[in-house]
């Protein structure tokens, strides 16, 4: 199904006064401008002009594809909140316009998002062109527009071409180092002020949380039900030689120092004149709630008994659903095909009024003959296979399960497909321990042994954002605050 972005604006020189609107329809997958609409509407208020722009943009989207989903972006908080149903419409001039906008496409196909004025320049310029034409006693004509269908290309410097798939750490670190070096060489007056709001993807978000595994943590990556290792096992896992990431280029030599402002690099707040990359595709990664196997620390992958949630797990699912309902940011829900993830996703979907799409690529690793066993039982029965598995991401569990390398390949392909499909959207992915840790590992460009150094609790929330230039930003890891009373 196609997805369009409609950006709309309206203005009035006098409020009320001579007024006009502008609308643009953009292909969400490619960023290509598909249609422009603008019109001088005579004497009207700003809000009426904004609503007229919305109606025109929705109609243009319907003409292109009546089955497409549409994401409306406007800098009018009033219109966005009213059309989202959160604010009442009291003004008599706006009620019929809002009703008209609601009739253009089915409500399930349209969502609304507020954006700052500076990110709505294309529609704003079209509205001003329409008002200028009205002042001359004319109507706006597309053939005479200075905005043009390539306005975005002329207005915004092209983002650098990614050297790898979204989340490629080597390419991202190289861009970060280049930006930092430019900032270090530039005069102080040319650097971005500390209050810069629209920082590019390579800037570390203030809300980023970092989690590490201390010796006392359950550090196992052993699938859905994390297994607690002995101290010796944990030390062995930490001593595994660094491996190149399976489907990524791996961390650049100076990646850590560049990000942290190490020797020879002076970090600045913001990256100066970097392009506005737009809203990222944000994956909110939810591990399912507890099953009967979880407190027993047993391997539970895709090759086992496919347990459902326990009573504790169902309560966890309800708590996380309530938390997402309060935040109100989730736009789509995808789930692994296993019972525990579908049940967890269903609880969230019921609260948010959304549907669950099953995504096979989010399934847990197959742990072969280890399914249903504790880590200690695997150590006792298959010691050589376990040691190989801890040391080599290509090693498979006993009995022909799925290696971490194969899981990484599968998750990277799933990630790339979903990033393209949900560009600029916030998507809840309800999945399992190994897939979530792999999403995070690939985003960070961390080596495979990092899987053993992350704690991931049942019903925990993590998040990764993927930007248009190929960079990724880990926003959250193992948040369980919603489970506390």
XYZ file of C-alpha atoms in Angstrom:
485
model
C 0.000 0.000 0.000
C 1.336 3.454 -0.906
C 1.824 6.119 1.720
C 1.639 9.866 1.060
C 2.620 12.864 3.148
C 0.367 15.887 2.782
C 1.820 19.205 3.952
C -0.682 22.057 4.015
C -0.767 25.672 5.124
C -2.907 28.759 4.819
C -2.497 32.436 5.522
C -4.428 35.658 5.791
C -2.996 39.156 5.463
C -5.216 40.826 8.022
C -6.890 37.835 9.725
C -9.451 38.248 8.324
C -8.004 39.624 5.128
C -6.842 38.502 1.691
C -6.158 34.800 2.152
C -4.767 31.791 0.336
C -3.650 28.245 0.910
C -0.974 25.861 -0.313
C -0.712 22.071 -0.240
C 1.858 19.560 -1.397
C 1.631 15.750 -1.702
C 4.870 13.816 -1.154
C 5.671 10.139 -1.689
C 6.597 8.930 1.808
C 8.946 6.238 0.505
C 10.995 8.376 -1.890
C 10.445 11.970 -0.730
C 9.362 12.940 -4.259
C 6.868 15.793 -4.600
C 3.879 14.414 -6.506
C 1.420 17.315 -6.572
C 0.995 20.939 -5.534
C -2.199 22.876 -4.918
C -2.655 26.578 -4.132
C -5.523 29.064 -4.389
C -6.435 32.628 -3.489
C -9.736 32.418 -1.580
C -10.611 36.081 -0.989
C -11.142 37.503 2.482
C -10.892 34.847 5.210
C -9.152 34.041 8.495
C -5.893 32.131 8.888
C -7.708 29.085 10.262
C -10.195 28.934 7.425
C -7.343 29.166 4.918
C -5.501 26.370 6.723
C -8.555 24.119 6.587
C -9.011 24.903 2.883
C -5.380 23.886 2.320
C -5.964 20.630 4.182
C -9.018 19.779 2.071
C -7.138 20.536 -1.150
C -4.166 18.405 -0.101
C -6.338 15.433 0.846
C -8.215 15.653 -2.449
C -4.938 15.725 -4.383
C -3.775 12.616 -2.505
C -7.063 10.855 -3.268
C -6.699 11.667 -6.966
C -3.262 10.022 -6.968
C -4.342 6.875 -5.098
C -7.615 6.615 -3.143
C -6.349 3.540 -1.266
C -3.115 5.138 0.005
C -2.514 5.952 3.646
C -1.954 9.658 4.231
C 0.086 11.387 6.915
C -0.925 15.047 7.196
C 1.745 17.421 8.515
C 0.783 21.006 9.384
C 2.168 23.797 11.569
C -1.370 24.638 12.722
C -1.782 23.066 16.145
C -5.485 23.958 16.032
C -6.212 22.044 12.824
C -4.093 19.028 13.826
C -5.695 18.700 17.262
C -9.228 19.242 15.967
C -8.892 16.765 13.100
C -7.302 14.241 15.485
C -10.435 14.529 17.659
C -8.616 15.880 20.711
C -10.016 19.422 20.509
C -13.605 20.467 19.878
C -14.487 22.556 16.830
C -16.498 25.561 17.967
C -16.102 28.152 15.202
C -19.048 28.010 12.750
C -16.820 28.701 9.730
C -14.554 25.768 10.480
C -17.098 23.059 11.312
C -18.200 22.470 7.696
C -14.580 22.590 6.484
C -13.510 20.009 9.080
C -16.436 17.797 8.090
C -15.487 18.182 4.434
C -11.883 17.192 5.174
C -13.071 14.149 7.121
C -15.120 12.953 4.136
C -12.313 13.008 1.569
C -10.740 9.734 2.728
C -11.708 7.080 5.297
C -10.554 8.107 8.771
C -8.477 4.924 9.130
C -6.271 6.019 6.230
C -5.358 9.466 7.604
C -3.195 10.534 10.553
C -2.227 14.046 11.658
C 1.094 15.391 12.897
C 2.130 18.887 14.017
C 5.432 20.208 12.654
C 7.265 23.513 13.280
C 6.682 26.325 10.787
C 10.222 26.100 9.431
C 9.544 22.533 8.323
C 6.431 23.538 6.411
C 8.121 26.014 4.038
C 6.945 24.442 0.797
C 3.236 24.725 1.618
C 3.790 28.145 3.204
C 5.453 29.450 0.044
C 2.605 28.127 -2.107
C 0.072 29.907 0.128
C 2.003 33.169 -0.204
C 2.206 32.753 -3.960
C -1.578 32.361 -4.028
C -2.051 35.523 -1.947
C 0.396 37.427 -4.165
C -1.580 36.311 -7.219
C -4.804 37.467 -5.579
C -3.276 40.870 -4.918
C -2.636 41.153 -8.675
C -6.220 40.152 -9.391
C -5.180 36.722 -10.632
C -5.336 33.097 -9.507
C -2.300 30.983 -8.763
C -1.054 28.857 -11.655
C 1.277 25.912 -11.251
C 3.155 26.811 -14.424
C 4.145 30.186 -12.937
C 5.023 28.884 -9.481
C 8.481 29.527 -8.162
C 7.996 26.688 -5.692
C 8.049 24.055 -8.425
C 7.784 20.305 -7.967
C 11.485 20.165 -7.058
C 11.273 22.747 -4.259
C 12.564 20.362 -1.640
C 15.665 19.575 -3.631
C 16.503 23.259 -4.131
C 15.627 24.259 -0.582
C 17.466 21.607 1.406
C 21.049 20.420 0.836
C 21.033 16.807 -0.252
C 21.718 14.367 2.564
C 24.917 12.382 2.039
C 24.410 9.034 0.382
C 24.657 6.230 2.953
C 27.578 3.889 2.484
C 25.568 0.970 3.822
C 22.077 -0.012 4.980
C 20.214 2.007 7.626
C 22.144 1.678 10.866
C 25.520 1.163 9.194
C 27.841 2.151 12.024
C 30.969 2.627 9.923
C 29.279 5.098 7.602
C 27.616 6.891 10.505
C 30.811 7.195 12.508
C 32.682 8.508 9.478
C 30.046 11.214 8.973
C 30.194 12.091 12.670
C 33.985 12.446 12.590
C 33.821 14.587 9.458
C 31.203 16.867 11.010
C 33.143 17.160 14.256
C 36.329 17.999 12.378
C 34.552 20.720 10.377
C 33.108 22.121 13.591
C 36.540 22.084 15.259
C 38.144 23.979 12.353
C 35.330 26.523 11.970
C 35.416 29.872 13.828
C 33.460 29.833 17.063
C 30.932 32.300 15.696
C 30.063 29.890 12.879
C 29.151 26.996 15.182
C 25.552 26.174 15.975
C 24.197 27.745 19.167
C 23.642 25.552 22.175
C 19.894 25.890 21.770
C 19.781 24.199 18.345
C 16.655 22.044 18.253
C 16.801 20.198 14.951
C 20.066 18.297 15.385
C 20.865 15.667 12.741
C 20.904 11.947 13.292
C 24.504 11.714 14.423
C 23.895 13.860 17.473
C 23.302 11.832 20.637
C 19.760 12.433 21.783
C 19.403 13.684 25.378
C 16.955 10.861 26.131
C 19.372 8.124 25.070
C 19.857 5.562 27.818
C 22.832 3.256 27.971
C 22.683 -0.090 29.730
C 25.576 -2.399 30.482
C 25.801 -5.790 32.097
C 27.518 -5.927 35.458
C 28.890 -9.169 36.854
C 25.776 -9.705 38.916
C 23.358 -9.393 35.988
C 21.725 -12.115 33.993
C 23.831 -11.532 30.896
C 22.738 -14.402 28.694
C 21.459 -13.812 25.194
C 19.992 -17.286 25.260
C 16.817 -16.419 23.509
C 13.488 -15.503 24.888
C 14.098 -16.517 28.445
C 17.505 -14.959 29.330
C 19.706 -17.495 31.074
C 21.822 -16.596 34.114
C 25.407 -17.748 33.718
C 28.035 -18.503 36.276
C 30.794 -15.921 36.728
C 33.139 -18.133 34.736
C 30.660 -18.366 31.884
C 30.235 -14.613 31.844
C 33.981 -14.073 31.809
C 34.284 -16.520 28.922
C 31.585 -14.653 27.015
C 33.363 -11.357 27.611
C 36.632 -12.840 26.425
C 35.326 -13.856 23.011
C 37.453 -12.303 20.276
C 35.797 -9.292 18.558
C 34.021 -10.316 15.389
C 33.010 -8.193 12.402
C 29.267 -7.537 12.391
C 27.557 -10.040 10.127
C 25.741 -7.708 7.810
C 27.280 -4.392 8.819
C 30.702 -2.886 8.176
C 31.427 -2.858 11.926
C 32.541 0.032 14.127
C 35.035 2.485 12.695
C 38.372 2.655 14.555
C 37.628 6.037 16.111
C 33.880 5.609 16.515
C 33.929 5.621 20.314
C 36.267 8.601 20.564
C 34.314 10.573 17.960
C 31.053 10.034 19.769
C 32.531 10.860 23.170
C 34.742 13.778 22.135
C 38.026 11.936 22.636
C 41.594 13.099 22.033
C 42.002 15.617 19.224
C 38.261 16.179 18.785
C 36.254 19.059 20.213
C 32.540 18.232 20.221
C 30.000 20.990 19.682
C 26.305 21.165 20.320
C 24.644 20.565 16.969
C 26.465 20.028 13.693
C 26.140 23.449 12.108
C 24.727 23.388 8.593
C 23.852 19.704 8.373
C 20.658 19.028 6.388
C 17.261 18.538 7.977
C 16.782 14.795 7.594
C 13.112 14.831 8.537
C 11.407 12.529 10.995
C 13.125 9.157 11.399
C 11.529 5.740 11.247
C 11.356 4.912 14.952
C 11.122 1.285 16.046
C 9.834 0.859 19.590
C 11.030 -2.629 20.519
C 8.836 -4.404 23.056
C 9.804 -7.751 24.486
C 6.733 -9.889 25.216
C 5.549 -10.541 28.755
C 6.542 -13.506 30.876
C 5.658 -17.083 29.980
C 5.834 -20.059 32.376
C 9.421 -20.628 31.124
C 10.673 -17.118 31.880
C 11.269 -17.353 35.655
C 12.916 -20.744 35.101
C 15.503 -19.152 32.750
C 14.946 -21.717 30.003
C 15.823 -21.379 26.324
C 12.593 -20.620 24.508
C 12.966 -19.858 20.825
C 11.043 -20.534 17.652
C 11.692 -24.270 17.725
C 10.122 -25.016 21.101
C 6.656 -25.411 22.516
C 5.500 -21.835 21.716
C 4.176 -21.056 25.218
C 1.526 -18.431 25.857
C 1.808 -15.687 28.457
C 1.472 -16.561 32.116
C -0.838 -14.595 34.422
C 2.148 -12.390 35.291
C 2.878 -11.901 31.597
C -0.692 -10.864 30.851
C -0.553 -8.308 33.666
C 2.721 -6.983 32.235
C 1.134 -6.695 28.810
C -1.750 -4.665 30.237
C 0.662 -2.349 32.057
C 2.749 -1.659 28.981
C -0.428 -1.150 26.944
C -1.604 1.481 29.418
C 1.777 3.209 29.214
C 1.647 3.385 25.405
C -1.928 4.686 25.568
C -0.748 7.548 27.802
C 2.098 8.427 25.442
C -0.017 8.233 22.296
C 2.914 7.982 19.875
C 2.516 4.502 18.357
C 1.155 4.522 14.790
C 1.524 0.856 13.741
C 1.971 -2.467 15.557
C 3.898 -5.452 14.198
C 4.472 -8.722 16.019
C 6.424 -11.932 15.711
C 4.190 -14.881 14.754
C 4.714 -16.685 18.083
C 1.855 -16.843 20.599
C 3.495 -14.828 23.375
C 4.263 -11.861 21.129
C 0.884 -11.864 19.420
C -0.834 -11.943 22.811
C 1.287 -9.052 24.108
C 0.716 -7.062 20.917
C -3.018 -7.727 21.124
C -3.230 -6.130 24.564
C -1.531 -2.973 23.278
C -3.592 -2.885 20.082
C -6.838 -3.111 22.060
C -5.863 -0.008 24.061
C -4.684 1.989 21.041
C -7.404 0.982 18.596
C -4.855 -0.362 16.108
C -4.481 -3.648 14.249
C -1.592 -6.083 14.642
C 0.385 -7.111 11.572
C 2.328 -10.366 11.908
C 5.925 -10.015 10.687
C 7.754 -13.334 10.278
C 11.162 -11.635 10.301
C 10.701 -10.741 13.998
C 10.581 -14.368 15.164
C 12.966 -15.573 17.883
C 16.090 -17.616 17.148
C 15.645 -21.382 16.893
C 17.682 -22.941 19.709
C 17.526 -26.485 18.377
C 17.997 -29.209 20.985
C 18.457 -26.591 23.700
C 14.801 -25.550 23.608
C 13.266 -25.861 27.075
C 16.627 -26.386 28.824
C 18.360 -24.108 31.316
C 21.843 -22.829 30.607
C 23.227 -25.218 33.221
C 21.499 -28.182 31.610
C 22.936 -27.254 28.221
C 26.402 -26.918 29.793
C 26.054 -30.406 31.258
C 24.664 -32.129 28.145
C 26.356 -30.266 25.272
C 29.491 -28.564 26.676
C 31.485 -28.444 23.421
C 28.577 -27.093 21.382
C 27.872 -24.465 24.029
C 31.515 -23.308 24.138
C 31.556 -23.014 20.353
C 28.299 -21.054 20.410
C 29.683 -18.618 22.987
C 32.845 -18.079 20.955
C 31.600 -17.930 17.367
C 28.471 -16.176 16.008
C 28.449 -18.648 13.115
C 28.048 -21.617 15.496
C 24.612 -23.211 15.689
C 22.979 -24.689 18.791
C 22.986 -28.453 19.030
C 20.635 -30.111 16.582
C 20.766 -27.500 13.827
C 19.275 -24.393 15.407
C 19.846 -20.859 14.109
C 23.218 -19.173 14.636
C 23.497 -15.575 15.815
C 25.016 -14.750 12.421
C 21.944 -16.109 10.635
C 19.676 -14.216 13.038
C 21.585 -10.997 12.329
C 21.210 -11.476 8.587
C 17.473 -12.020 8.994
C 17.009 -9.028 11.323
C 19.044 -6.714 9.072
C 16.874 -7.640 6.085
C 13.707 -7.158 8.143
C 14.970 -3.820 9.430
C 15.756 -2.506 5.942
C 12.348 -3.532 4.623
C 10.485 -1.963 7.549
C 12.534 1.255 7.533
C 11.584 1.769 3.876
C 7.950 0.958 4.549
C 7.551 3.106 7.663
C 9.791 6.105 6.925
C 8.969 8.898 9.359
C 6.605 6.690 11.399
C 6.692 5.333 14.945
C 6.185 1.571 14.868
C 5.865 -0.861 17.761
C 7.693 -4.138 17.090
C 6.637 -6.787 19.587
C 9.340 -9.423 19.504
C 11.896 -11.387 21.533
C 15.245 -11.146 23.294
C 17.610 -12.008 20.448
C 15.908 -9.905 17.745
C 15.776 -6.841 20.022
C 19.403 -7.205 21.077
C 20.349 -7.650 17.429
C 18.512 -4.476 16.379
C 20.448 -2.590 19.063
C 23.779 -4.263 18.243
C 23.527 -3.437 14.554
C 22.501 0.147 15.290
C 25.550 0.595 17.510
C 27.905 -1.293 15.195
C 28.833 -3.428 18.199
C 30.551 -6.833 17.858
C 28.533 -10.045 18.198
C 29.691 -10.720 21.766
C 27.794 -7.593 22.846
C 24.660 -9.752 22.756
C 25.893 -11.347 25.988
C 26.338 -7.946 27.645
C 22.794 -6.603 27.417
C 20.079 -7.201 29.953
C 16.583 -7.412 28.475
C 13.689 -7.982 30.848
C 10.244 -9.347 30.064
C 7.881 -6.607 28.814
C 10.772 -4.141 28.565
C 10.860 -1.319 26.010
C 13.797 -0.281 23.838
C 13.875 2.073 20.856
C 15.996 2.762 17.778
C 15.490 5.602 15.283
C 16.616 5.296 11.638
C 17.317 8.470 9.648
C 17.239 9.207 5.928
C 21.045 9.381 5.656
C 21.472 5.792 6.856
C 22.367 6.582 10.459
C 20.720 4.999 13.486
C 20.264 6.326 17.020
C 19.598 4.073 20.017
C 17.074 5.994 22.100
C 16.178 3.559 24.865
C 17.210 0.170 26.224
C 15.420 -2.163 28.646
C 13.015 0.383 30.125
C 10.722 -1.291 32.661
C 9.436 1.803 34.481
C 5.884 1.054 33.294
C 5.884 -2.202 35.277
C 6.436 -0.501 38.622
C 3.373 0.272 40.751
